[in-house]
Amino acid sequence: MTTDRGVPAYLATLHLLRQQIAIVNAIKRRFESSLFEIKQLVQADVLDDELDSVRGLLKNGYTRAAGAVAGVVLEGHLKELAASTTCLKQQKLSIQLISR
């Protein structure tokens, strides 16, 4: 069988299938990108809330507690940053606390 343009039907069908696959792949990439943006917004909001808690602790004179919470917030942020950065993923960096 051929199409009205003289192209074998299976080739025309294969071409249409490839177009559909490309569309699905583009939708998948867009969806993943949108999810990443949403995740970043949520993380930024949580980070702001945690830092507000640190400010409250400092304001009330709880400097050690504020420092501890700030350290945990910073560590969490750096872990997320390392997880999202490919060059850091390859080096398998870890954060270690040094006690004095």
PDB file of C-alpha atoms in Angstrom:
ATOM      1  CA  MET A   1       0.000   0.000   0.000  1.00  0.00           C
ATOM      2  CA  THR A   2       1.052   3.536  -0.671  1.00  0.00           C
ATOM      3  CA  THR A   3      -0.240   6.932   0.345  1.00  0.00           C
ATOM      4  CA  ASP A   4      -1.613   9.436  -2.158  1.00  0.00           C
ATOM      5  CA  ARG A   5       1.913  10.854  -2.424  1.00  0.00           C
ATOM      6  CA  GLY A   6       3.374   7.508  -3.404  1.00  0.00           C
ATOM      7  CA  VAL A   7       5.073   6.895  -0.040  1.00  0.00           C
ATOM      8  CA  PRO A   8       4.760   3.378   1.366  1.00  0.00           C
ATOM      9  CA  ALA A   9       2.099   3.371   4.092  1.00  0.00           C
ATOM     10  CA  TYR A  10       4.384   1.838   6.702  1.00  0.00           C
ATOM     11  CA  LEU A  11       6.913   4.665   6.214  1.00  0.00           C
ATOM     12  CA  ALA A  12       4.213   7.308   6.602  1.00  0.00           C
ATOM     13  CA  THR A  13       2.958   5.573   9.744  1.00  0.00           C
ATOM     14  CA  LEU A  14       6.487   5.285  11.112  1.00  0.00           C
ATOM     15  CA  HIS A  15       7.032   9.004  10.521  1.00  0.00           C
ATOM     16  CA  LEU A  16       3.826   9.866  12.405  1.00  0.00           C
ATOM     17  CA  LEU A  17       4.807   7.547  15.259  1.00  0.00           C
ATOM     18  CA  ARG A  18       8.198   9.246  15.569  1.00  0.00           C
ATOM     19  CA  GLN A  19       6.480  12.642  15.709  1.00  0.00           C
ATOM     20  CA  GLN A  20       4.181  11.430  18.494  1.00  0.00           C
ATOM     21  CA  ILE A  21       7.118  10.012  20.458  1.00  0.00           C
ATOM     22  CA  ALA A  22       8.948  13.342  20.136  1.00  0.00           C
ATOM     23  CA  ILE A  23       5.860  15.173  21.431  1.00  0.00           C
ATOM     24  CA  VAL A  24       5.564  12.817  24.418  1.00  0.00           C
ATOM     25  CA  ASN A  25       9.271  13.249  25.227  1.00  0.00           C
ATOM     26  CA  ALA A  26       8.928  17.041  25.066  1.00  0.00           C
ATOM     27  CA  ILE A  27       5.921  16.925  27.397  1.00  0.00           C
ATOM     28  CA  LYS A  28       7.869  14.724  29.819  1.00  0.00           C
ATOM     29  CA  ARG A  29      10.814  17.165  29.895  1.00  0.00           C
ATOM     30  CA  ARG A  30       8.463  20.115  30.445  1.00  0.00           C
ATOM     31  CA  PHE A  31       6.678  18.287  33.267  1.00  0.00           C
ATOM     32  CA  GLU A  32       9.972  17.412  34.976  1.00  0.00           C
ATOM     33  CA  SER A  33      11.136  21.022  34.614  1.00  0.00           C
ATOM     34  CA  SER A  34       7.910  22.315  36.179  1.00  0.00           C
ATOM     35  CA  LEU A  35       8.223  19.866  39.072  1.00  0.00           C
ATOM     36  CA  PHE A  36      11.800  21.026  39.658  1.00  0.00           C
ATOM     37  CA  GLU A  37      10.674  24.669  39.749  1.00  0.00           C
ATOM     38  CA  ILE A  38       7.895  23.846  42.225  1.00  0.00           C
ATOM     39  CA  LYS A  39      10.340  21.913  44.406  1.00  0.00           C
ATOM     40  CA  GLN A  40      12.710  24.891  44.462  1.00  0.00           C
ATOM     41  CA  LEU A  41       9.904  27.273  45.468  1.00  0.00           C
ATOM     42  CA  VAL A  42       8.779  24.991  48.299  1.00  0.00           C
ATOM     43  CA  GLN A  43      12.355  24.554  49.531  1.00  0.00           C
ATOM     44  CA  ALA A  44      12.893  28.326  49.509  1.00  0.00           C
ATOM     45  CA  ASP A  45       9.703  28.841  51.516  1.00  0.00           C
ATOM     46  CA  VAL A  46      10.708  26.209  54.084  1.00  0.00           C
ATOM     47  CA  LEU A  47      14.190  27.727  54.311  1.00  0.00           C
ATOM     48  CA  ASP A  48      12.690  31.162  54.982  1.00  0.00           C
ATOM     49  CA  ASP A  49      10.468  29.731  57.734  1.00  0.00           C
ATOM     50  CA  GLU A  50      13.412  27.992  59.377  1.00  0.00           C
ATOM     51  CA  LEU A  51      15.517  31.149  59.237  1.00  0.00           C
ATOM     52  CA  ASP A  52      12.635  33.094  60.786  1.00  0.00           C
ATOM     53  CA  SER A  53      12.773  30.602  63.663  1.00  0.00           C
ATOM     54  CA  VAL A  54      16.502  31.285  63.989  1.00  0.00           C
ATOM     55  CA  ARG A  55      15.842  35.028  64.137  1.00  0.00           C
ATOM     56  CA  GLY A  56      13.232  34.463  66.839  1.00  0.00           C
ATOM     57  CA  LEU A  57      15.632  32.369  68.894  1.00  0.00           C
ATOM     58  CA  LEU A  58      18.337  35.026  68.570  1.00  0.00           C
ATOM     59  CA  LYS A  59      15.919  37.780  69.517  1.00  0.00           C
ATOM     60  CA  ASN A  60      15.016  35.893  72.710  1.00  0.00           C
ATOM     61  CA  GLY A  61      18.649  35.297  73.639  1.00  0.00           C
ATOM     62  CA  TYR A  62      18.941  31.634  72.660  1.00  0.00           C
ATOM     63  CA  THR A  63      22.150  32.007  70.681  1.00  0.00           C
ATOM     64  CA  ARG A  64      23.286  28.376  70.933  1.00  0.00           C
ATOM     65  CA  ALA A  65      19.913  27.058  69.815  1.00  0.00           C
ATOM     66  CA  ALA A  66      19.841  29.603  66.986  1.00  0.00           C
ATOM     67  CA  GLY A  67      23.315  28.506  65.899  1.00  0.00           C
ATOM     68  CA  ALA A  68      22.323  24.843  65.991  1.00  0.00           C
ATOM     69  CA  VAL A  69      19.181  25.419  63.929  1.00  0.00           C
ATOM     70  CA  ALA A  70      21.075  27.651  61.483  1.00  0.00           C
ATOM     71  CA  GLY A  71      23.703  24.924  61.079  1.00  0.00           C
ATOM     72  CA  VAL A  72      21.057  22.308  60.334  1.00  0.00           C
ATOM     73  CA  VAL A  73      19.386  24.643  57.833  1.00  0.00           C
ATOM     74  CA  LEU A  74      22.712  25.345  56.117  1.00  0.00           C
ATOM     75  CA  GLU A  75      23.649  21.660  56.034  1.00  0.00           C
ATOM     76  CA  GLY A  76      20.299  20.736  54.496  1.00  0.00           C
ATOM     77  CA  HIS A  77      20.621  23.441  51.873  1.00  0.00           C
ATOM     78  CA  LEU A  78      24.176  22.392  50.974  1.00  0.00           C
ATOM     79  CA  LYS A  79      23.092  18.751  50.649  1.00  0.00           C
ATOM     80  CA  GLU A  80      20.289  19.779  48.276  1.00  0.00           C
ATOM     81  CA  LEU A  81      22.722  21.924  46.319  1.00  0.00           C
ATOM     82  CA  ALA A  82      25.215  19.069  46.063  1.00  0.00           C
ATOM     83  CA  ALA A  83      22.471  16.664  44.988  1.00  0.00           C
ATOM     84  CA  SER A  84      21.345  18.995  42.202  1.00  0.00           C
ATOM     85  CA  THR A  85      24.835  19.818  40.910  1.00  0.00           C
ATOM     86  CA  THR A  86      26.281  17.142  38.643  1.00  0.00           C
ATOM     87  CA  CYS A  87      29.947  17.951  39.259  1.00  0.00           C
ATOM     88  CA  LEU A  88      29.416  17.619  43.012  1.00  0.00           C
ATOM     89  CA  LYS A  89      27.504  14.358  42.521  1.00  0.00           C
ATOM     90  CA  GLN A  90      30.510  12.832  40.811  1.00  0.00           C
ATOM     91  CA  GLN A  91      32.860  13.794  43.648  1.00  0.00           C
ATOM     92  CA  LYS A  92      30.525  12.323  46.293  1.00  0.00           C
ATOM     93  CA  LEU A  93      31.136  15.159  48.713  1.00  0.00           C
ATOM     94  CA  SER A  94      29.991  14.809  52.286  1.00  0.00           C
ATOM     95  CA  ILE A  95      29.555  17.399  54.977  1.00  0.00           C
ATOM     96  CA  GLN A  96      31.343  16.676  58.228  1.00  0.00           C
ATOM     97  CA  LEU A  97      30.961  18.647  61.412  1.00  0.00           C
ATOM     98  CA  ILE A  98      34.197  19.506  63.163  1.00  0.00           C
ATOM     99  CA  SER A  99      33.918  19.796  66.926  1.00  0.00           C
ATOM    100  CA  ARG A 100      36.396  21.860  68.876  1.00  0.00           C
TER     101      ARG A 100
END
